[in-house]
PDB file of C-alpha atoms in Angstrom:
ATOM      1  CA  MET A   1      -0.008  -0.063   0.003  1.00 50.00           C
ATOM      2  CA  SER A   2       2.760   2.428   0.881  1.00 54.00           C
ATOM      3  CA  THR A   3       4.574   1.630  -2.307  1.00 56.00           C
ATOM      4  CA  ARG A   4       1.480   2.554  -4.295  1.00 54.00           C
ATOM      5  CA  ASN A   5       1.040   5.750  -2.412  1.00 54.00           C
ATOM      6  CA  THR A   6       4.681   6.673  -2.926  1.00 52.00           C
ATOM      7  CA  ALA A   7       4.338   6.055  -6.671  1.00 47.00           C
ATOM      8  CA  LEU A   8       1.237   8.148  -6.856  1.00 47.00           C
ATOM      9  CA  SER A   9       2.974  10.956  -4.916  1.00 53.00           C
ATOM     10  CA  ILE A  10       5.942  10.912  -7.332  1.00 52.00           C
ATOM     11  CA  LEU A  11       3.584  10.956 -10.291  1.00 45.00           C
ATOM     12  CA  GLY A  12       1.727  13.926  -8.833  1.00 49.00           C
ATOM     13  CA  CYS A  13       4.954  15.851  -8.247  1.00 43.00           C
ATOM     14  CA  LEU A  14       6.123  15.216 -11.758  1.00 42.00           C
ATOM     15  CA  LEU A  15       2.818  16.389 -13.243  1.00 41.00           C
ATOM     16  CA  LEU A  16       3.101  19.515 -11.135  1.00 41.00           C
ATOM     17  CA  VAL A  17       6.627  20.254 -12.210  1.00 39.00           C
ATOM     18  CA  PHE A  18       5.820  19.766 -15.869  1.00 41.00           C
ATOM     19  CA  GLY A  19       2.750  21.882 -15.591  1.00 45.00           C
ATOM     20  CA  LEU A  20       4.730  24.816 -13.956  1.00 40.00           C
ATOM     21  CA  ALA A  21       7.466  24.543 -16.600  1.00 41.00           C
ATOM     22  CA  ALA A  22       4.969  24.762 -19.444  1.00 42.00           C
ATOM     23  CA  THR A  23       3.499  28.023 -18.045  1.00 40.00           C
ATOM     24  CA  GLN A  24       6.858  29.849 -17.542  1.00 44.00           C
ATOM     25  CA  PRO A  25       6.938  33.236 -19.285  1.00 43.00           C
ATOM     26  CA  GLY A  26      10.220  32.432 -21.050  1.00 44.00           C
ATOM     27  CA  THR A  27       8.399  30.046 -23.339  1.00 41.00           C
ATOM     28  CA  VAL A  28       6.236  32.804 -24.848  1.00 41.00           C
ATOM     29  CA  VAL A  29       7.346  34.042 -28.289  1.00 47.00           C
ATOM     30  CA  SER A  30       7.439  37.850 -28.467  1.00 56.00           C
ATOM     31  CA  GLN A  31       5.515  39.478 -31.296  1.00 88.00           C
ATOM     32  CA  GLN A  32       7.213  41.759 -33.782  1.00 92.00           C
ATOM     33  CA  GLN A  33       6.207  45.370 -34.066  1.00 96.00           C
ATOM     34  CA  HIS A  34       6.489  47.581 -37.081  1.00 97.00           C
ATOM     35  CA  CYS A  35       6.466  51.374 -36.623  1.00 98.00           C
ATOM     36  CA  TYR A  36       6.929  54.430 -38.674  1.00 98.00           C
ATOM     37  CA  SER A  37       7.526  58.175 -38.316  1.00 98.00           C
ATOM     38  CA  VAL A  38       6.979  61.014 -40.752  1.00 97.00           C
ATOM     39  CA  LEU A  39       9.834  63.543 -40.827  1.00 95.00           C
ATOM     40  CA  ALA A  40       9.896  67.126 -41.948  1.00 91.00           C
ATOM     41  CA  PRO A  41      12.922  68.124 -44.243  1.00 88.00           C
ATOM     42  CA  VAL A  42      15.915  70.095 -43.185  1.00 85.00           C
ATOM     43  CA  ASP A  43      17.850  72.463 -45.336  1.00 79.00           C
ATOM     44  CA  THR A  44      21.510  71.361 -45.809  1.00 73.00           C
ATOM     45  CA  LYS A  45      22.744  74.713 -44.567  1.00 73.00           C
ATOM     46  CA  SER A  46      20.816  74.231 -41.259  1.00 74.00           C
ATOM     47  CA  SER A  47      21.992  72.492 -38.085  1.00 75.00           C
ATOM     48  CA  ASP A  48      18.426  71.627 -37.130  1.00 81.00           C
ATOM     49  CA  SER A  49      16.910  68.219 -36.744  1.00 89.00           C
ATOM     50  CA  SER A  50      13.775  67.084 -38.596  1.00 91.00           C
ATOM     51  CA  LYS A  51      10.501  67.499 -36.795  1.00 92.00           C
ATOM     52  CA  VAL A  52       8.504  64.260 -36.255  1.00 94.00           C
ATOM     53  CA  LEU A  53       5.072  64.960 -37.749  1.00 94.00           C
ATOM     54  CA  GLU A  54       3.362  61.653 -37.129  1.00 94.00           C
ATOM     55  CA  SER A  55       4.127  58.147 -35.692  1.00 97.00           C
ATOM     56  CA  ALA A  56       2.260  54.820 -35.353  1.00 97.00           C
ATOM     57  CA  CYS A  57       2.943  51.153 -34.808  1.00 97.00           C
ATOM     58  CA  PHE A  58       1.358  47.923 -36.249  1.00 97.00           C
ATOM     59  CA  ASN A  59       1.677  44.215 -35.801  1.00 96.00           C
ATOM     60  CA  SER A  60       2.455  43.601 -39.440  1.00 95.00           C
ATOM     61  CA  PHE A  61       5.041  45.119 -41.770  1.00 96.00           C
ATOM     62  CA  SER A  62       2.560  45.446 -44.692  1.00 96.00           C
ATOM     63  CA  GLU A  63       0.078  47.350 -42.463  1.00 96.00           C
ATOM     64  CA  SER A  64       2.784  49.662 -41.321  1.00 97.00           C
ATOM     65  CA  ILE A  65       3.954  50.470 -44.854  1.00 96.00           C
ATOM     66  CA  LYS A  66       0.390  50.956 -46.072  1.00 95.00           C
ATOM     67  CA  ALA A  67      -0.299  53.487 -43.261  1.00 96.00           C
ATOM     68  CA  ALA A  68       3.079  55.144 -43.646  1.00 96.00           C
ATOM     69  CA  THR A  69       2.485  55.826 -47.339  1.00 95.00           C
ATOM     70  CA  LYS A  70      -1.161  56.637 -46.931  1.00 93.00           C
ATOM     71  CA  GLY A  71      -2.262  53.586 -48.862  1.00 92.00           C
ATOM     72  CA  ARG A  72      -0.045  54.198 -51.889  1.00 90.00           C
ATOM     73  CA  ALA A  73       2.273  51.198 -51.198  1.00 92.00           C
ATOM     74  CA  ASN A  74       0.008  48.242 -50.573  1.00 92.00           C
ATOM     75  CA  LEU A  75       2.398  45.332 -50.112  1.00 94.00           C
ATOM     76  CA  ASP A  76       1.236  41.709 -50.173  1.00 93.00           C
ATOM     77  CA  PRO A  77       1.451  40.339 -46.595  1.00 92.00           C
ATOM     78  CA  SER A  78       3.745  37.615 -47.873  1.00 93.00           C
ATOM     79  CA  VAL A  79       6.438  40.160 -48.806  1.00 92.00           C
ATOM     80  CA  ARG A  80       9.313  39.985 -46.332  1.00 92.00           C
ATOM     81  CA  PRO A  81      10.745  43.351 -45.126  1.00 92.00           C
ATOM     82  CA  PRO A  82      14.291  42.550 -46.413  1.00 91.00           C
ATOM     83  CA  ASP A  83      12.872  41.937 -49.892  1.00 94.00           C
ATOM     84  CA  VAL A  84      11.186  45.319 -50.424  1.00 94.00           C
ATOM     85  CA  THR A  85      12.610  47.582 -53.123  1.00 94.00           C
ATOM     86  CA  ASP A  86      12.559  51.253 -53.743  1.00 93.00           C
ATOM     87  CA  GLU A  87      10.094  50.723 -56.579  1.00 93.00           C
ATOM     88  CA  MET A  88       7.750  48.718 -54.344  1.00 93.00           C
ATOM     89  CA  LEU A  89       7.773  51.388 -51.611  1.00 92.00           C
ATOM     90  CA  ASN A  90       7.810  54.534 -53.602  1.00 85.00           C
ATOM     91  CA  SER A  91       6.236  53.928 -57.048  1.00 76.00           C
ATOM     92  CA  VAL A  92       3.080  55.827 -57.999  1.00 55.00           C
ATOM     93  CA  GLY A  93       1.040  52.886 -56.891  1.00 50.00           C
ATOM     94  CA  ASP A  94      -2.731  53.301 -56.392  1.00 47.00           C
ATOM     95  CA  LYS A  95      -3.754  56.291 -58.399  1.00 43.00           C
ATOM     96  CA  SER A  96      -7.240  56.167 -56.912  1.00 42.00           C
ATOM     97  CA  SER A  97      -5.847  57.157 -53.476  1.00 44.00           C
ATOM     98  CA  THR A  98      -7.556  60.223 -52.079  1.00 40.00           C
ATOM     99  CA  SER A  99      -4.376  61.416 -50.310  1.00 44.00           C
ATOM    100  CA  THR A 100      -3.252  64.877 -51.338  1.00 47.00           C
ATOM    101  CA  THR A 101       0.176  64.462 -49.824  1.00 62.00           C
ATOM    102  CA  ALA A 102       2.739  61.823 -51.017  1.00 75.00           C
ATOM    103  CA  GLN A 103       4.618  60.073 -48.206  1.00 92.00           C
ATOM    104  CA  ILE A 104       7.865  58.573 -49.308  1.00 94.00           C
ATOM    105  CA  VAL A 105       9.986  55.978 -47.544  1.00 96.00           C
ATOM    106  CA  ILE A 106      13.630  57.046 -47.037  1.00 97.00           C
ATOM    107  CA  GLY A 107      14.829  54.348 -44.607  1.00 97.00           C
ATOM    108  CA  ILE A 108      14.077  51.231 -42.633  1.00 98.00           C
ATOM    109  CA  ASP A 109      15.841  50.189 -39.446  1.00 98.00           C
ATOM    110  CA  PHE A 110      15.755  46.525 -38.404  1.00 98.00           C
ATOM    111  CA  ASP A 111      15.835  44.938 -34.990  1.00 98.00           C
ATOM    112  CA  ASN A 112      18.092  42.026 -36.132  1.00 98.00           C
ATOM    113  CA  THR A 113      21.022  41.641 -38.485  1.00 97.00           C
ATOM    114  CA  ASN A 114      20.309  40.700 -42.133  1.00 97.00           C
ATOM    115  CA  TYR A 115      17.174  42.844 -42.086  1.00 97.00           C
ATOM    116  CA  GLY A 116      15.085  40.655 -39.682  1.00 96.00           C
ATOM    117  CA  GLY A 117      12.781  41.238 -36.729  1.00 97.00           C
ATOM    118  CA  SER A 118      10.828  44.301 -35.851  1.00 97.00           C
ATOM    119  CA  THR A 119      11.140  47.409 -38.127  1.00 98.00           C
ATOM    120  CA  TYR A 120      11.094  51.151 -37.892  1.00 98.00           C
ATOM    121  CA  THR A 121      10.330  52.888 -41.244  1.00 98.00           C
ATOM    122  CA  TRP A 122      11.180  56.526 -41.838  1.00 98.00           C
ATOM    123  CA  VAL A 123       8.883  58.481 -44.160  1.00 97.00           C
ATOM    124  CA  VAL A 124       8.906  62.046 -45.541  1.00 95.00           C
ATOM    125  CA  THR A 125       6.352  64.236 -47.367  1.00 90.00           C
ATOM    126  CA  THR A 126       8.686  65.297 -50.151  1.00 81.00           C
ATOM    127  CA  SER A 127      10.613  63.478 -52.851  1.00 82.00           C
ATOM    128  CA  GLY A 128      13.394  62.162 -50.584  1.00 91.00           C
ATOM    129  CA  CYS A 129      16.951  63.384 -50.255  1.00 93.00           C
ATOM    130  CA  THR A 130      18.303  66.062 -52.683  1.00 93.00           C
ATOM    131  CA  ASP A 131      21.312  68.216 -53.085  1.00 93.00           C
ATOM    132  CA  THR A 132      19.693  70.835 -50.701  1.00 91.00           C
ATOM    133  CA  VAL A 133      17.469  68.792 -48.449  1.00 90.00           C
ATOM    134  CA  PHE A 134      18.347  66.083 -45.849  1.00 92.00           C
ATOM    135  CA  TYR A 135      16.598  64.498 -42.891  1.00 94.00           C
ATOM    136  CA  SER A 136      17.768  63.659 -39.322  1.00 95.00           C
ATOM    137  CA  VAL A 137      16.575  62.521 -35.906  1.00 96.00           C
ATOM    138  CA  SER A 138      18.668  63.753 -33.042  1.00 95.00           C
ATOM    139  CA  SER A 139      17.472  60.930 -30.775  1.00 96.00           C
ATOM    140  CA  MET A 140      15.776  57.615 -31.509  1.00 97.00           C
ATOM    141  CA  PRO A 141      12.102  57.026 -30.802  1.00 96.00           C
ATOM    142  CA  ALA A 142      10.942  55.250 -27.682  1.00 94.00           C
ATOM    143  CA  GLY A 143      11.998  51.637 -27.638  1.00 95.00           C
ATOM    144  CA  TRP A 144      14.563  52.080 -30.452  1.00 98.00           C
ATOM    145  CA  ASP A 145      17.587  53.628 -28.663  1.00 98.00           C
ATOM    146  CA  ASN A 146      20.513  51.228 -28.869  1.00 98.00           C
ATOM    147  CA  ARG A 147      18.496  48.702 -30.813  1.00 98.00           C
ATOM    148  CA  VAL A 148      19.258  48.915 -34.602  1.00 98.00           C
ATOM    149  CA  SER A 149      21.185  45.928 -36.022  1.00 98.00           C
ATOM    150  CA  SER A 150      20.734  46.433 -39.816  1.00 98.00           C
ATOM    151  CA  ALA A 151      19.213  49.139 -42.093  1.00 98.00           C
ATOM    152  CA  LYS A 152      18.246  50.081 -45.658  1.00 97.00           C
ATOM    153  CA  ALA A 153      17.871  53.554 -47.315  1.00 97.00           C
ATOM    154  CA  TYR A 154      15.667  54.605 -50.190  1.00 96.00           C
ATOM    155  CA  SER A 155      14.698  57.662 -52.298  1.00 95.00           C
ATOM    156  CA  ASN A 156      18.166  59.053 -53.135  1.00 95.00           C
ATOM    157  CA  CYS A 157      19.183  58.959 -49.501  1.00 96.00           C
ATOM    158  CA  ASN A 158      22.519  57.397 -50.464  1.00 96.00           C
ATOM    159  CA  TYR A 159      24.202  58.124 -47.118  1.00 96.00           C
ATOM    160  CA  PHE A 160      22.313  56.722 -44.104  1.00 97.00           C
ATOM    161  CA  TYR A 161      24.278  57.671 -41.055  1.00 97.00           C
ATOM    162  CA  HIS A 162      23.920  55.910 -37.680  1.00 97.00           C
ATOM    163  CA  TYR A 163      25.521  57.671 -34.712  1.00 97.00           C
ATOM    164  CA  GLN A 164      26.339  56.145 -31.331  1.00 97.00           C
ATOM    165  CA  ASN A 165      25.308  59.194 -29.355  1.00 97.00           C
ATOM    166  CA  ILE A 166      22.349  61.559 -29.465  1.00 96.00           C
ATOM    167  CA  ASN A 167      22.694  64.778 -31.508  1.00 94.00           C
ATOM    168  CA  PHE A 168      24.882  62.968 -34.041  1.00 94.00           C
ATOM    169  CA  GLY A 169      27.750  62.231 -31.732  1.00 92.00           C
ATOM    170  CA  THR A 170      30.515  60.059 -33.022  1.00 90.00           C
ATOM    171  CA  PRO A 171      31.458  57.305 -33.680  1.00 93.00           C
ATOM    172  CA  SER A 172      29.163  56.598 -36.663  1.00 94.00           C
ATOM    173  CA  VAL A 173      28.471  54.007 -39.304  1.00 95.00           C
ATOM    174  CA  VAL A 174      27.516  55.015 -42.868  1.00 95.00           C
ATOM    175  CA  CYS A 175      25.067  52.455 -44.389  1.00 93.00           C
ATOM    176  CA  ASN A 176      24.973  54.023 -47.830  1.00 92.00           C
ATOM    177  CA  THR A 177      21.787  52.281 -49.075  1.00 93.00           C
ATOM    178  CA  ASP A 178      22.097  49.092 -46.999  1.00 94.00           C
ATOM    179  CA  CYS A 179      23.903  47.541 -43.953  1.00 96.00           C
ATOM    180  CA  SER A 180      23.182  43.845 -43.247  1.00 97.00           C
ATOM    181  CA  GLY A 181      24.967  44.518 -39.949  1.00 97.00           C
ATOM    182  CA  MET A 182      26.101  47.478 -37.958  1.00 97.00           C
ATOM    183  CA  GLY A 183      29.558  46.278 -36.871  1.00 95.00           C
ATOM    184  CA  SER A 184      30.740  48.060 -33.817  1.00 92.00           C
ATOM    185  CA  LEU A 185      27.479  49.964 -33.595  1.00 95.00           C
ATOM    186  CA  ASP A 186      25.288  46.897 -33.360  1.00 98.00           C
ATOM    187  CA  ASN A 187      22.532  47.785 -30.864  1.00 98.00           C
ATOM    188  CA  ALA A 188      24.196  51.146 -30.346  1.00 97.00           C
ATOM    189  CA  THR A 189      22.439  53.763 -32.598  1.00 98.00           C
ATOM    190  CA  SER A 190      21.111  56.864 -30.768  1.00 97.00           C
ATOM    191  CA  SER A 191      20.652  59.271 -33.703  1.00 97.00           C
ATOM    192  CA  GLU A 192      20.471  59.138 -37.469  1.00 97.00           C
ATOM    193  CA  LYS A 193      20.785  61.260 -40.684  1.00 96.00           C
ATOM    194  CA  TRP A 194      19.837  60.684 -44.364  1.00 95.00           C
ATOM    195  CA  GLN A 195      21.629  62.607 -47.129  1.00 94.00           C
ATOM    196  CA  LYS A 196      22.056  62.382 -50.897  1.00 95.00           C
ATOM    197  CA  ASN A 197      25.691  63.403 -50.739  1.00 93.00           C
ATOM    198  CA  PRO A 198      28.330  62.756 -48.032  1.00 90.00           C
TER     199      PRO A 198
END
């Protein structure tokens, strides 16, 4: 009788242990988030930073891009963030859109190396970088300081600078139009600039 009770006690303990292990928070997979901000242009002769005009976040990359471009870029949900091209993001797209203001993608920051994980998309209301206009953020948005691990630039923003410190403090990494990794600045970006020319 005592052997049976002992066996039942051991079985009960094992079931309790396995049940507790299955409910541990570490086993929950975190969900990706895809955000964007709309930036105002800065004259190349100015030392100002771009004003953030609008920001929002979504659970899917395609939803984020659709909102960021005011419906002009309507990506298929199967399109992976690293596979998007300048043409997919910034072509004329849906001519029936009622938007009076074009919103153009100039850059995407990625949470992981090789363009993976959550994303932060940067959008402008002009035609992108020119000889006289650039864009910048003197500090990263909430949740994105010291987080960027790869990046891509679009719309003639041929020099996508990532700075280790706020207000464009060095050291920095120049992504040009893409960086599959940030090297010494992996998870260390605190401010950014987009320019056509160096």
